[in-house]
Amino acid sequence: MAYQPMRITLVVGTEAARLLRDRVFRAKWHDLYNRCPWATVFQTATFLDSWFEIYGDRYRPVLAIGSRTEGSLDGLIILVSATDSGEFLHAGTHHAEYQVWMAAPADGNLFIELTLDELVRCFPKAGLRFIYLPPSAPLDWAAPGSRWGRCCDLVPVPVPLLGLADAKVLDSLRKKRLRKWKLEELEKMGGLRLEEIENPEYFAGLFAEIIDYFDFRQGAVHDVLPFRRDARKKLLYLAIARVPGLLHISALYVGDRLVSACLYFQDRGRVIPFILSHSPFLARYSPATLHILTLAARLAEQKSATDFDLTPGGGYKDRFATRHENSHILTVSLDSSDADRRRLKQRLLDAARAILVKAGLESTTKFVASVMRAPAAHWAQFKAWLWSTVEISVYSLDADRIGALGLSPGFRRDSLADLLRLRPPAVQAYLKTALARIENYGHVYTLVQDGAPGCSLWTTPIQSQVLIPETGEEIPLPPGSAAVYGFAATSHDADLYEAALRHAIHQEFSGSSDLHRIYTWVSAADRKRQVVLEKLGFVRAGTIRKAMRAGRMKLKVPPPQ
């Protein structure tokens, strides 16, 4: 048969949306996916149907179709343009872990080159970015010296892989990463149980807790709340969960308590996580590590996959990897002059960064950037460093007075959903502090009411010292002591403070035979809260005074009583 050149057709908007639903076209699409070895689940109709269902009104579909003969489908890339900016994105946007075009192996470079030629003819000022390309995607067309190489920026990103073929390797990794005492303590709490959830309605009831785990940690570590920032994200996950055989849902329990959830795809022998979320209250037992290794062992036993793709990026993922592949972030400028300007800008930034590093000023640059992001907070810190005085009144309550304090209605213990609802504008510092308190065995009591003031109050276990956040200093405590602290409220309400203290102390410490005394503290100038404490039976145990004068600190701490 004579060679047939490939012809590229761009289909945009309403016609593209119609074609994505057309039964004949979908059959050709599925066949092309099977013929394209680097295509992933994120290029399939089963995934993209759900994405277009939830996000379709925000984007205009753009299809680049490669055909050698009339009606054939020899290449396909499914793009979208944002209705507000017109920027080209891969369909699925950031929800698609791997982004790429589809073609037969012989046409992998040719199809994308011809597609870019057609895009530059129709949209000469546009750009295109793929985050991330699958490791086996063809890239000869983007290499330096190639026709499109000048317009392409390729940034390599490692992909850690956990091989599932060797059970001995997995068992060795499990023993290396998980301490025996952790497993023994978890067994005492009710035993470990790994469960595959197949009922989408059951998953929907569990998903709110998974979201809270995920947003809480993402907010504390990365200053972002993915599900609360984008309300449609939850709808997308629920829609994908309803597609038979698409999304696998693995839940790890200790007794009846959910401690970790892993949502993943199985695609051509590879496991690709969609989300991994775990409880901060059992973080000391490494629930995410335990979940990954337990799930990997089960998949290896079932021989249902060959690799656990830990997705691009290093860090903690490298601890599980038995080998690595290379993915890339690919940026294409259809206008070569734009590519030259971007490359020049990047070279200047790299040179400036190198000079700062050599001069030992890189940390200074980061500090300046943080000041620019939050000038008011840094100004307050500077004033406190220059000249400030903090006086804290410390109070104690004998354990035998706890029985006189009753429970208050509406309070919940360790509710991440409540903490996230009560979050202030400076969300990362707030959640980072909360995460540190939880990981140090602290518990939080919250009250959240629609249309009414809410609050939170923290407790510590029995311990020998306690950190006073207002001064940043630790003070010693007598044996058998615990603390309640960190009261925060959406209004200055003394009754709310009293209700929180009553409930938290009664629920947390009633019946503790080892507890002798409970400590708390308030500003020495806050007479309203001092009155509440004295009403509940607290007695004054001393005053902490911290004075800063041009960075020099004078600290006065009372002896423990």
Coordinates of C-alpha atoms in Angstrom, one line a residue:
M1 CA 0.0 0.0 0.0
A2 CA 1.3 3.5 -0.9
Y3 CA 2.5 5.8 1.8
Q4 CA -0.3 8.1 3.0
P5 CA 0.8 11.5 4.5
M6 CA -0.9 12.5 7.8
R7 CA -3.4 15.3 7.7
I8 CA -4.2 17.3 10.8
T9 CA -7.7 18.6 11.5
L10 CA -8.5 21.0 14.4
V11 CA -12.0 20.6 15.8
V12 CA -13.1 23.3 18.3
G13 CA -15.9 24.0 20.6
T14 CA -19.4 22.6 20.2
E15 CA -18.4 20.3 17.3
A16 CA -15.5 19.0 19.4
A17 CA -17.8 18.3 22.3
R18 CA -20.2 16.5 20.0
L19 CA -17.4 14.3 18.6
L20 CA -16.2 13.3 22.1
R21 CA -19.7 11.8 22.6
D22 CA -20.0 10.2 19.2
R23 CA -20.1 6.4 19.5
V24 CA -18.0 5.7 16.3
F25 CA -15.4 8.3 17.2
R26 CA -15.1 6.9 20.7
A27 CA -14.5 3.4 19.4
K28 CA -11.6 4.8 17.2
W29 CA -10.3 6.7 20.2
H30 CA -10.2 3.5 22.3
D31 CA -8.5 1.6 19.6
L32 CA -5.8 4.4 19.3
Y33 CA -5.3 4.3 23.0
N34 CA -4.6 0.5 22.7
R35 CA -2.1 1.1 19.9
C36 CA -0.2 3.9 21.7
P37 CA 2.2 2.5 24.3
W38 CA 2.8 5.8 26.2
A39 CA -0.9 6.7 26.6
T40 CA -2.3 6.6 30.1
V41 CA -5.7 6.3 31.8
F42 CA -5.8 10.2 31.7
Q43 CA -6.2 10.1 28.0
T44 CA -9.1 7.7 28.0
A45 CA -12.8 8.5 27.6
T46 CA -13.6 6.9 30.9
F47 CA -11.5 9.5 32.8
L48 CA -12.2 12.5 30.6
D49 CA -16.0 11.9 30.5
S50 CA -16.1 12.6 34.2
W51 CA -13.8 15.6 34.0
F52 CA -15.9 17.2 31.2
E53 CA -19.0 16.5 33.2
I54 CA -17.8 18.5 36.1
Y55 CA -15.5 21.2 34.5
G56 CA -16.8 21.3 30.9
D57 CA -18.5 24.7 31.3
R58 CA -15.2 26.3 32.2
Y59 CA -13.3 25.2 29.1
R60 CA -13.7 24.9 25.4
P61 CA -12.5 21.6 23.9
V62 CA -10.0 21.6 21.1
L63 CA -9.2 18.3 19.3
A64 CA -6.2 17.8 17.0
I65 CA -7.0 14.8 14.9
G66 CA -4.4 13.1 12.7
S67 CA -5.7 11.0 9.7
R68 CA -4.0 9.2 6.9
T69 CA -7.1 8.1 5.2
E70 CA -10.7 9.4 5.2
G71 CA -12.3 8.6 8.5
S72 CA -9.2 7.1 10.2
L73 CA -7.9 8.1 13.5
D74 CA -4.1 7.9 13.5
G75 CA -3.3 10.6 16.1
L76 CA -5.2 12.5 18.7
I77 CA -4.6 15.1 21.4
I78 CA -7.4 16.5 23.5
L79 CA -6.8 20.0 24.6
V80 CA -9.0 22.7 26.2
S81 CA -8.8 26.4 26.2
A82 CA -9.8 28.3 29.3
T83 CA -12.9 30.4 28.6
D84 CA -11.4 33.4 30.6
S85 CA -7.7 33.3 29.3
G86 CA -7.7 31.3 26.1
E87 CA -4.6 29.4 27.2
F88 CA -4.2 25.8 25.9
L89 CA -4.2 23.1 28.5
H90 CA -4.3 19.3 28.3
A91 CA -7.9 18.1 29.0
G92 CA -8.2 17.1 32.6
T93 CA -5.8 20.0 33.5
H94 CA -4.0 19.4 36.8
H95 CA -6.2 16.5 37.7
A96 CA -4.5 14.5 34.9
E97 CA -1.2 13.3 36.4
Y98 CA 0.2 12.4 32.9
Q99 CA -0.5 14.6 29.8
V100 CA 0.3 13.5 26.3
W101 CA -0.8 13.0 22.7
M102 CA -1.7 9.6 21.3
A103 CA -0.4 8.0 18.1
A104 CA 1.0 4.7 16.9
P105 CA 4.7 4.3 17.8
A106 CA 5.9 5.2 14.3
D107 CA 3.9 8.4 14.3
G108 CA 4.7 9.6 17.8
N109 CA 7.0 12.4 16.8
L110 CA 5.4 13.2 13.4
F111 CA 1.9 13.7 14.8
I112 CA 2.8 16.2 17.5
E113 CA 5.0 18.2 15.1
L114 CA 2.2 18.4 12.5
T115 CA -0.2 19.3 15.3
L116 CA 2.0 22.2 16.4
D117 CA 2.3 23.4 12.8
E118 CA -1.5 23.6 12.6
L119 CA -1.9 25.2 16.0
V120 CA 0.7 27.9 15.1
R121 CA -1.2 28.6 11.9
C122 CA -4.6 29.0 13.7
F123 CA -3.4 30.3 17.1
P124 CA 0.0 32.0 16.5
K125 CA 0.4 33.5 19.9
A126 CA -0.7 30.6 22.0
G127 CA 1.3 28.3 24.2
L128 CA 1.0 24.7 25.5
R129 CA 2.3 22.9 28.6
F130 CA 2.3 19.2 29.5
I131 CA 2.6 18.4 33.3
Y132 CA 3.8 15.6 33.3
L133 CA 4.7 13.7 30.2
P134 CA 4.7 9.9 30.6
P135 CA 8.3 8.5 30.8
S136 CA 8.0 6.7 27.5
A137 CA 6.6 9.7 25.5
P138 CA 8.6 10.3 22.2
L139 CA 10.7 13.5 22.5
D140 CA 13.0 13.4 19.4
W141 CA 11.0 16.2 17.9
A142 CA 11.7 18.5 20.9
A143 CA 15.4 17.9 21.1
P144 CA 17.9 20.8 20.6
G145 CA 18.6 21.3 16.9
S146 CA 15.2 19.8 15.8
R147 CA 12.7 21.9 14.0
W148 CA 10.6 22.6 17.1
G149 CA 13.5 22.3 19.6
R150 CA 13.9 26.1 19.8
C151 CA 10.3 26.5 21.0
C152 CA 10.4 23.8 23.6
D153 CA 11.6 23.8 27.2
L154 CA 12.0 20.3 28.7
V155 CA 12.5 20.0 32.5
P156 CA 13.3 16.4 33.6
V157 CA 11.5 15.1 36.7
P158 CA 12.2 11.7 38.3
V159 CA 9.5 9.2 38.6
P160 CA 10.1 6.8 41.6
L161 CA 8.8 3.3 41.0
L162 CA 8.2 0.6 43.5
G163 CA 8.5 -2.8 41.8
L164 CA 5.9 -5.3 42.6
A165 CA 7.4 -8.4 41.1
D166 CA 9.7 -9.5 44.0
A167 CA 7.8 -10.2 47.2
K168 CA 11.1 -10.5 49.1
V169 CA 12.1 -7.0 48.2
L170 CA 8.7 -5.7 49.4
D171 CA 9.0 -7.6 52.7
S172 CA 12.5 -6.3 53.2
L173 CA 11.4 -2.7 52.5
R174 CA 8.4 -3.1 54.9
K175 CA 10.7 -4.3 57.7
K176 CA 13.2 -1.5 57.0
R177 CA 10.6 1.3 57.0
L178 CA 8.2 0.1 59.7
R179 CA 9.4 -0.4 63.3
K180 CA 8.1 -3.4 65.1
W181 CA 6.8 -1.4 68.1
K182 CA 4.6 0.6 65.7
L183 CA 2.9 -2.5 64.4
E184 CA 2.5 -3.9 67.9
E185 CA 0.9 -0.8 69.2
L186 CA -1.5 -0.6 66.3
E187 CA -2.5 -4.2 66.9
K188 CA -3.3 -3.3 70.5
M189 CA -5.6 -0.5 69.2
G190 CA -7.7 -3.0 67.3
G191 CA -5.6 -4.5 64.6
L192 CA -4.8 -3.4 61.0
R193 CA -7.3 -4.0 58.3
L194 CA -6.8 -3.1 54.6
E195 CA -10.2 -2.9 52.8
E196 CA -11.0 -2.3 49.1
I197 CA -14.1 -0.2 48.8
E198 CA -16.2 -1.0 45.8
N199 CA -19.5 0.6 46.7
P200 CA -19.5 4.2 45.4
E201 CA -22.3 5.2 47.9
Y202 CA -20.2 3.9 50.8
F203 CA -17.2 5.7 49.5
A204 CA -19.2 9.0 49.2
G205 CA -20.1 8.7 52.9
L206 CA -16.4 8.2 53.8
F207 CA -15.0 10.8 51.4
A208 CA -15.6 13.9 53.7
E209 CA -13.2 12.4 56.2
I210 CA -10.6 11.7 53.5
I211 CA -10.9 15.2 52.3
D212 CA -10.4 16.6 55.8
Y213 CA -7.2 14.6 56.2
F214 CA -5.9 15.7 52.8
D215 CA -6.7 19.4 53.1
F216 CA -5.4 19.6 56.6
R217 CA -2.0 18.3 55.7
Q218 CA -1.8 20.2 52.4
G219 CA -2.7 23.4 54.2
A220 CA -0.1 22.8 56.9
V221 CA 2.7 21.8 54.5
H222 CA 2.0 23.6 51.3
D223 CA -0.4 26.4 52.3
V224 CA -3.2 25.2 50.0
L225 CA -6.6 23.6 50.6
P226 CA -7.3 21.8 47.3
F227 CA -10.8 20.6 48.0
R228 CA -11.9 23.8 49.9
R229 CA -10.4 26.0 47.2
D230 CA -12.2 24.1 44.4
A231 CA -15.7 22.8 45.4
R232 CA -15.9 20.9 42.1
K233 CA -12.9 18.7 42.9
K234 CA -15.0 16.6 45.3
L235 CA -17.7 16.2 42.6
L236 CA -15.0 15.0 40.2
Y237 CA -13.7 12.3 42.5
L238 CA -17.3 11.1 43.2
A239 CA -18.1 11.0 39.5
I240 CA -14.9 9.0 38.7
A241 CA -15.7 6.6 41.6
R242 CA -19.1 5.9 40.0
V243 CA -17.4 4.7 36.7
P244 CA -17.2 0.8 37.0
G245 CA -13.6 -0.4 37.2
L246 CA -11.9 3.0 36.8
L247 CA -11.0 4.1 40.3
H248 CA -9.7 1.7 43.0
I249 CA -10.3 2.8 46.6
S250 CA -8.1 1.3 49.3
A251 CA -8.8 2.1 53.0
L252 CA -6.6 1.2 55.9
Y253 CA -8.3 0.9 59.3
V254 CA -7.0 0.4 62.9
G255 CA -10.0 -1.3 64.4
D256 CA -13.0 0.7 63.1
R257 CA -11.0 3.9 62.7
L258 CA -9.9 5.1 59.2
V259 CA -6.3 6.0 59.3
S260 CA -5.4 6.2 55.6
A261 CA -7.0 6.1 52.2
C262 CA -5.4 5.6 48.8
L263 CA -7.4 6.2 45.6
Y264 CA -5.6 4.9 42.6
F265 CA -5.9 3.7 39.0
Q266 CA -4.5 0.5 37.5
D267 CA -3.3 1.2 34.0
R268 CA -1.4 -1.3 31.9
G269 CA 0.2 -3.0 34.8
R270 CA 1.0 0.2 36.6
V271 CA -0.6 1.5 39.8
I272 CA -1.0 5.3 39.7
P273 CA -2.2 7.0 42.9
F274 CA -4.8 9.7 42.5
I275 CA -4.8 10.8 46.2
L276 CA -3.1 9.5 49.3
S277 CA -4.6 10.9 52.6
H278 CA -3.9 9.9 56.2
S279 CA -4.9 10.8 59.7
P280 CA -2.6 13.3 61.5
F281 CA -3.7 11.8 64.9
L282 CA -1.7 8.6 64.2
A283 CA 1.1 10.2 62.2
R284 CA 3.7 8.8 64.6
Y285 CA 2.9 5.3 63.3
S286 CA 3.6 6.3 59.7
P287 CA 0.1 5.4 58.3
A288 CA 0.9 6.4 54.7
T289 CA 4.1 4.3 54.7
L290 CA 2.2 1.4 56.2
H291 CA -0.6 1.8 53.7
I292 CA 1.7 2.0 50.6
L293 CA 3.7 -1.1 51.6
T294 CA 0.7 -3.1 52.7
L295 CA -1.2 -2.3 49.5
A296 CA 1.9 -3.0 47.4
A297 CA 2.3 -6.4 49.0
R298 CA -1.3 -7.3 48.3
L299 CA -1.0 -6.2 44.6
A300 CA 2.2 -8.2 44.3
E301 CA 0.4 -11.3 45.7
Q302 CA -2.5 -10.8 43.3
K303 CA 0.0 -10.3 40.4
S304 CA -2.4 -7.5 39.2
A305 CA 0.4 -4.9 38.6
T306 CA 4.1 -4.8 38.0
D307 CA 4.9 -1.3 39.3
F308 CA 3.6 1.1 41.8
D309 CA 4.1 4.5 40.2
L310 CA 4.7 7.0 43.1
T311 CA 4.2 9.8 40.5
P312 CA 6.7 12.5 39.5
G313 CA 8.8 14.2 42.2
G314 CA 11.3 13.1 44.8
G315 CA 11.4 13.6 48.5
Y316 CA 9.7 11.0 50.7
K317 CA 8.7 9.0 47.6
D318 CA 12.4 8.0 47.1
R319 CA 12.2 6.0 50.3
F320 CA 10.0 3.5 48.6
A321 CA 11.5 3.4 45.1
T322 CA 13.3 0.4 43.8
R323 CA 14.1 2.2 40.5
H324 CA 13.4 5.5 38.7
E325 CA 12.3 6.7 35.3
N326 CA 12.3 10.2 33.9
S327 CA 9.2 12.2 33.2
H328 CA 9.3 15.8 31.9
I329 CA 7.5 19.1 32.2
L330 CA 7.2 20.3 28.6
T331 CA 6.4 24.0 27.7
V332 CA 5.9 24.8 24.0
S333 CA 5.7 28.4 22.7
L334 CA 4.1 28.5 19.3
D335 CA 5.7 31.9 18.8
S336 CA 9.5 31.3 18.7
S337 CA 10.2 34.9 19.8
D338 CA 8.2 34.2 23.0
A339 CA 10.3 31.2 23.5
D340 CA 13.5 33.2 23.2
R341 CA 12.2 35.8 25.6
R342 CA 11.2 33.2 28.1
R343 CA 14.6 31.4 27.8
L344 CA 16.5 34.7 28.3
K345 CA 14.4 35.6 31.3
Q346 CA 15.1 32.1 32.8
R347 CA 18.9 32.5 32.1
L348 CA 18.9 35.9 33.9
L349 CA 17.0 34.4 36.9
D350 CA 19.4 31.4 37.0
A351 CA 22.4 33.8 36.9
A352 CA 21.0 36.0 39.6
R353 CA 20.3 33.0 41.8
A354 CA 23.8 31.7 41.3
I355 CA 25.3 35.0 42.3
L356 CA 23.2 35.1 45.5
V357 CA 24.1 31.6 46.4
K358 CA 27.8 32.3 45.9
A359 CA 27.5 35.5 48.0
G360 CA 25.6 33.5 50.7
L361 CA 22.5 35.6 50.2
E362 CA 20.0 33.0 49.0
S363 CA 18.3 32.8 52.4
T364 CA 18.1 36.6 52.4
T365 CA 16.3 36.5 49.1
K366 CA 13.8 34.0 50.4
F367 CA 13.2 36.2 53.4
V368 CA 12.6 39.3 51.3
A369 CA 10.1 37.3 49.2
S370 CA 8.2 36.2 52.3
V371 CA 8.1 39.8 53.5
M372 CA 6.6 40.9 50.2
R373 CA 3.9 38.2 50.6
A374 CA 2.9 39.2 54.1
P375 CA 4.3 42.6 55.0
A376 CA 2.0 43.3 57.9
A377 CA 2.9 40.1 59.7
H378 CA 6.6 40.8 59.3
W379 CA 6.3 44.4 60.4
A380 CA 4.6 43.1 63.6
Q381 CA 7.4 40.6 64.2
F382 CA 10.0 43.3 63.7
K383 CA 8.3 45.7 66.2
A384 CA 8.1 42.8 68.7
W385 CA 11.8 42.1 68.2
L386 CA 12.7 45.8 68.5
W387 CA 10.8 46.6 71.6
S388 CA 8.1 44.5 73.3
T389 CA 7.0 43.2 76.6
V390 CA 4.8 40.1 77.1
E391 CA 3.3 39.2 80.5
I392 CA 1.5 35.9 80.9
S393 CA -0.5 35.0 84.0
V394 CA -0.2 31.2 84.8
Y395 CA -3.1 29.5 86.6
S396 CA -3.5 26.0 88.0
L397 CA -6.4 23.8 88.9
D398 CA -6.3 20.8 91.3
A399 CA -7.5 17.6 89.8
D400 CA -10.1 17.1 92.5
R401 CA -11.9 20.1 91.2
I402 CA -12.6 18.5 87.8
G403 CA -15.8 16.8 89.0
A404 CA -17.5 20.2 89.5
L405 CA -17.0 21.0 85.8
G406 CA -19.7 19.6 83.5
L407 CA -19.9 19.0 79.8
S408 CA -21.0 21.8 77.5
P409 CA -23.3 21.1 74.5
G410 CA -22.0 21.2 70.9
F411 CA -18.3 20.6 71.4
R412 CA -16.4 18.0 69.4
R413 CA -13.1 16.4 70.0
D414 CA -10.4 16.3 67.3
S415 CA -12.6 17.5 64.5
L416 CA -10.4 18.5 61.5
A417 CA -13.5 19.7 59.7
D418 CA -14.1 22.2 62.5
L419 CA -10.5 23.3 62.6
L420 CA -10.6 24.0 58.9
R421 CA -13.8 26.0 59.2
L422 CA -12.3 28.1 62.0
R423 CA -9.2 28.8 60.1
P424 CA -7.9 32.4 60.0
P425 CA -6.5 34.2 56.9
A426 CA -3.0 33.1 57.7
V427 CA -4.0 29.5 57.2
Q428 CA -0.6 27.8 56.9
A429 CA 0.8 29.0 60.2
Y430 CA -2.5 28.1 61.9
L431 CA -2.6 24.5 60.4
K432 CA 1.2 24.0 60.8
T433 CA 0.8 24.8 64.5
A434 CA -2.2 22.5 64.8
L435 CA -0.4 19.7 63.1
A436 CA 2.6 20.0 65.5
R437 CA 0.3 20.0 68.5
I438 CA -1.5 16.8 67.2
E439 CA 1.8 15.1 66.5
N440 CA 2.8 15.9 70.1
Y441 CA -0.2 14.0 71.5
G442 CA -2.4 17.1 71.8
H443 CA -6.2 17.1 71.4
V444 CA -8.5 19.9 70.3
Y445 CA -12.0 20.7 71.3
T446 CA -14.1 22.8 68.9
L447 CA -17.4 24.4 68.7
V448 CA -18.8 25.4 65.3
Q449 CA -22.3 26.7 64.9
D450 CA -23.8 28.2 61.8
G451 CA -24.4 31.9 62.4
A452 CA -23.0 31.8 65.9
P453 CA -19.5 32.3 67.4
G454 CA -17.1 29.3 67.2
C455 CA -14.0 28.4 69.2
S456 CA -11.2 25.9 69.8
L457 CA -9.2 24.9 72.8
W458 CA -6.2 22.5 73.1
T459 CA -5.2 20.0 75.8
T460 CA -1.9 18.3 76.4
P461 CA -1.3 14.9 78.0
I462 CA 0.4 14.6 81.3
Q463 CA 4.0 15.9 80.8
S464 CA 6.9 17.4 82.5
Q465 CA 7.1 20.7 80.5
V466 CA 4.9 22.8 78.3
L467 CA 5.6 25.3 75.5
I468 CA 4.0 28.8 76.0
P469 CA 3.3 29.9 72.4
E470 CA 3.0 33.6 73.4
T471 CA 6.7 33.6 74.6
G472 CA 8.1 30.8 72.6
E473 CA 9.6 29.3 75.8
E474 CA 9.1 26.0 77.5
I475 CA 8.4 26.0 81.3
P476 CA 8.7 23.0 83.6
L477 CA 5.7 21.4 85.2
P478 CA 5.4 19.5 88.4
P479 CA 4.9 15.7 88.2
G480 CA 1.3 14.7 87.2
S481 CA 0.6 17.9 85.3
A482 CA -1.3 18.6 82.1
A483 CA -2.4 21.8 80.3
V484 CA -5.3 23.4 78.5
Y485 CA -4.3 26.3 76.2
G486 CA -4.6 27.9 72.8
F487 CA -8.1 29.2 73.1
A488 CA -9.2 30.9 69.9
A489 CA -12.7 32.2 69.1
T490 CA -14.5 34.1 66.4
S491 CA -15.7 36.6 69.0
H492 CA -14.5 37.8 72.4
D493 CA -17.0 36.0 74.5
A494 CA -16.2 35.1 78.1
D495 CA -19.1 32.6 78.2
L496 CA -17.6 30.8 75.3
Y497 CA -14.3 30.6 77.0
E498 CA -15.9 29.2 80.1
A499 CA -17.9 26.6 78.2
A500 CA -14.8 25.4 76.3
L501 CA -12.8 25.1 79.5
R502 CA -15.6 23.2 81.3
H503 CA -16.1 20.7 78.4
A504 CA -12.4 20.1 77.5
I505 CA -11.2 19.6 81.1
H506 CA -14.1 17.4 82.1
Q507 CA -14.0 15.1 79.0
E508 CA -10.2 14.9 78.7
F509 CA -9.2 14.5 82.3
S510 CA -12.1 13.0 84.3
G511 CA -11.1 9.7 85.9
S512 CA -7.4 10.2 85.4
S513 CA -5.7 8.8 88.5
D514 CA -2.3 10.0 87.4
L515 CA -3.3 13.6 87.0
H516 CA -2.7 16.0 89.9
R517 CA -3.0 19.5 88.4
I518 CA -4.0 21.3 85.2
Y519 CA -2.3 24.4 84.1
T520 CA -3.4 27.2 81.7
W521 CA -2.3 30.8 81.1
V522 CA -3.8 34.1 79.8
S523 CA -2.5 37.5 79.1
A524 CA -1.8 39.4 82.3
A525 CA -3.9 42.2 80.9
D526 CA -6.9 40.0 80.1
R527 CA -9.0 40.5 83.2
K528 CA -12.2 38.9 81.6
R529 CA -10.5 35.5 81.1
Q530 CA -8.9 35.7 84.5
V531 CA -12.3 36.1 86.1
V532 CA -13.5 33.0 84.3
L533 CA -10.6 31.0 85.5
E534 CA -11.1 32.0 89.1
K535 CA -14.8 31.3 88.8
L536 CA -13.9 27.7 87.8
G537 CA -11.5 27.2 90.7
F538 CA -8.2 28.0 89.1
V539 CA -5.6 29.7 91.3
R540 CA -2.8 32.0 90.2
A541 CA 0.6 30.2 90.0
G542 CA 2.8 33.0 88.8
T543 CA 3.7 35.4 86.0
I544 CA 5.9 34.9 83.0
R545 CA 7.5 38.1 81.7
K546 CA 9.4 38.3 78.4
A547 CA 11.0 41.6 77.4
M548 CA 12.6 42.2 74.0
R549 CA 14.9 45.2 73.5
A550 CA 16.6 45.4 70.1
G551 CA 16.7 41.6 69.9
R552 CA 18.0 41.1 73.4
M553 CA 15.6 39.0 75.6
K554 CA 15.0 39.1 79.3
L555 CA 12.8 36.2 80.5
K556 CA 11.3 35.7 84.0
V557 CA 9.7 32.3 84.6
P558 CA 8.0 31.3 87.9
P559 CA 9.1 28.1 89.6
P560 CA 6.6 25.2 89.1
Q561 CA 3.9 25.1 91.8

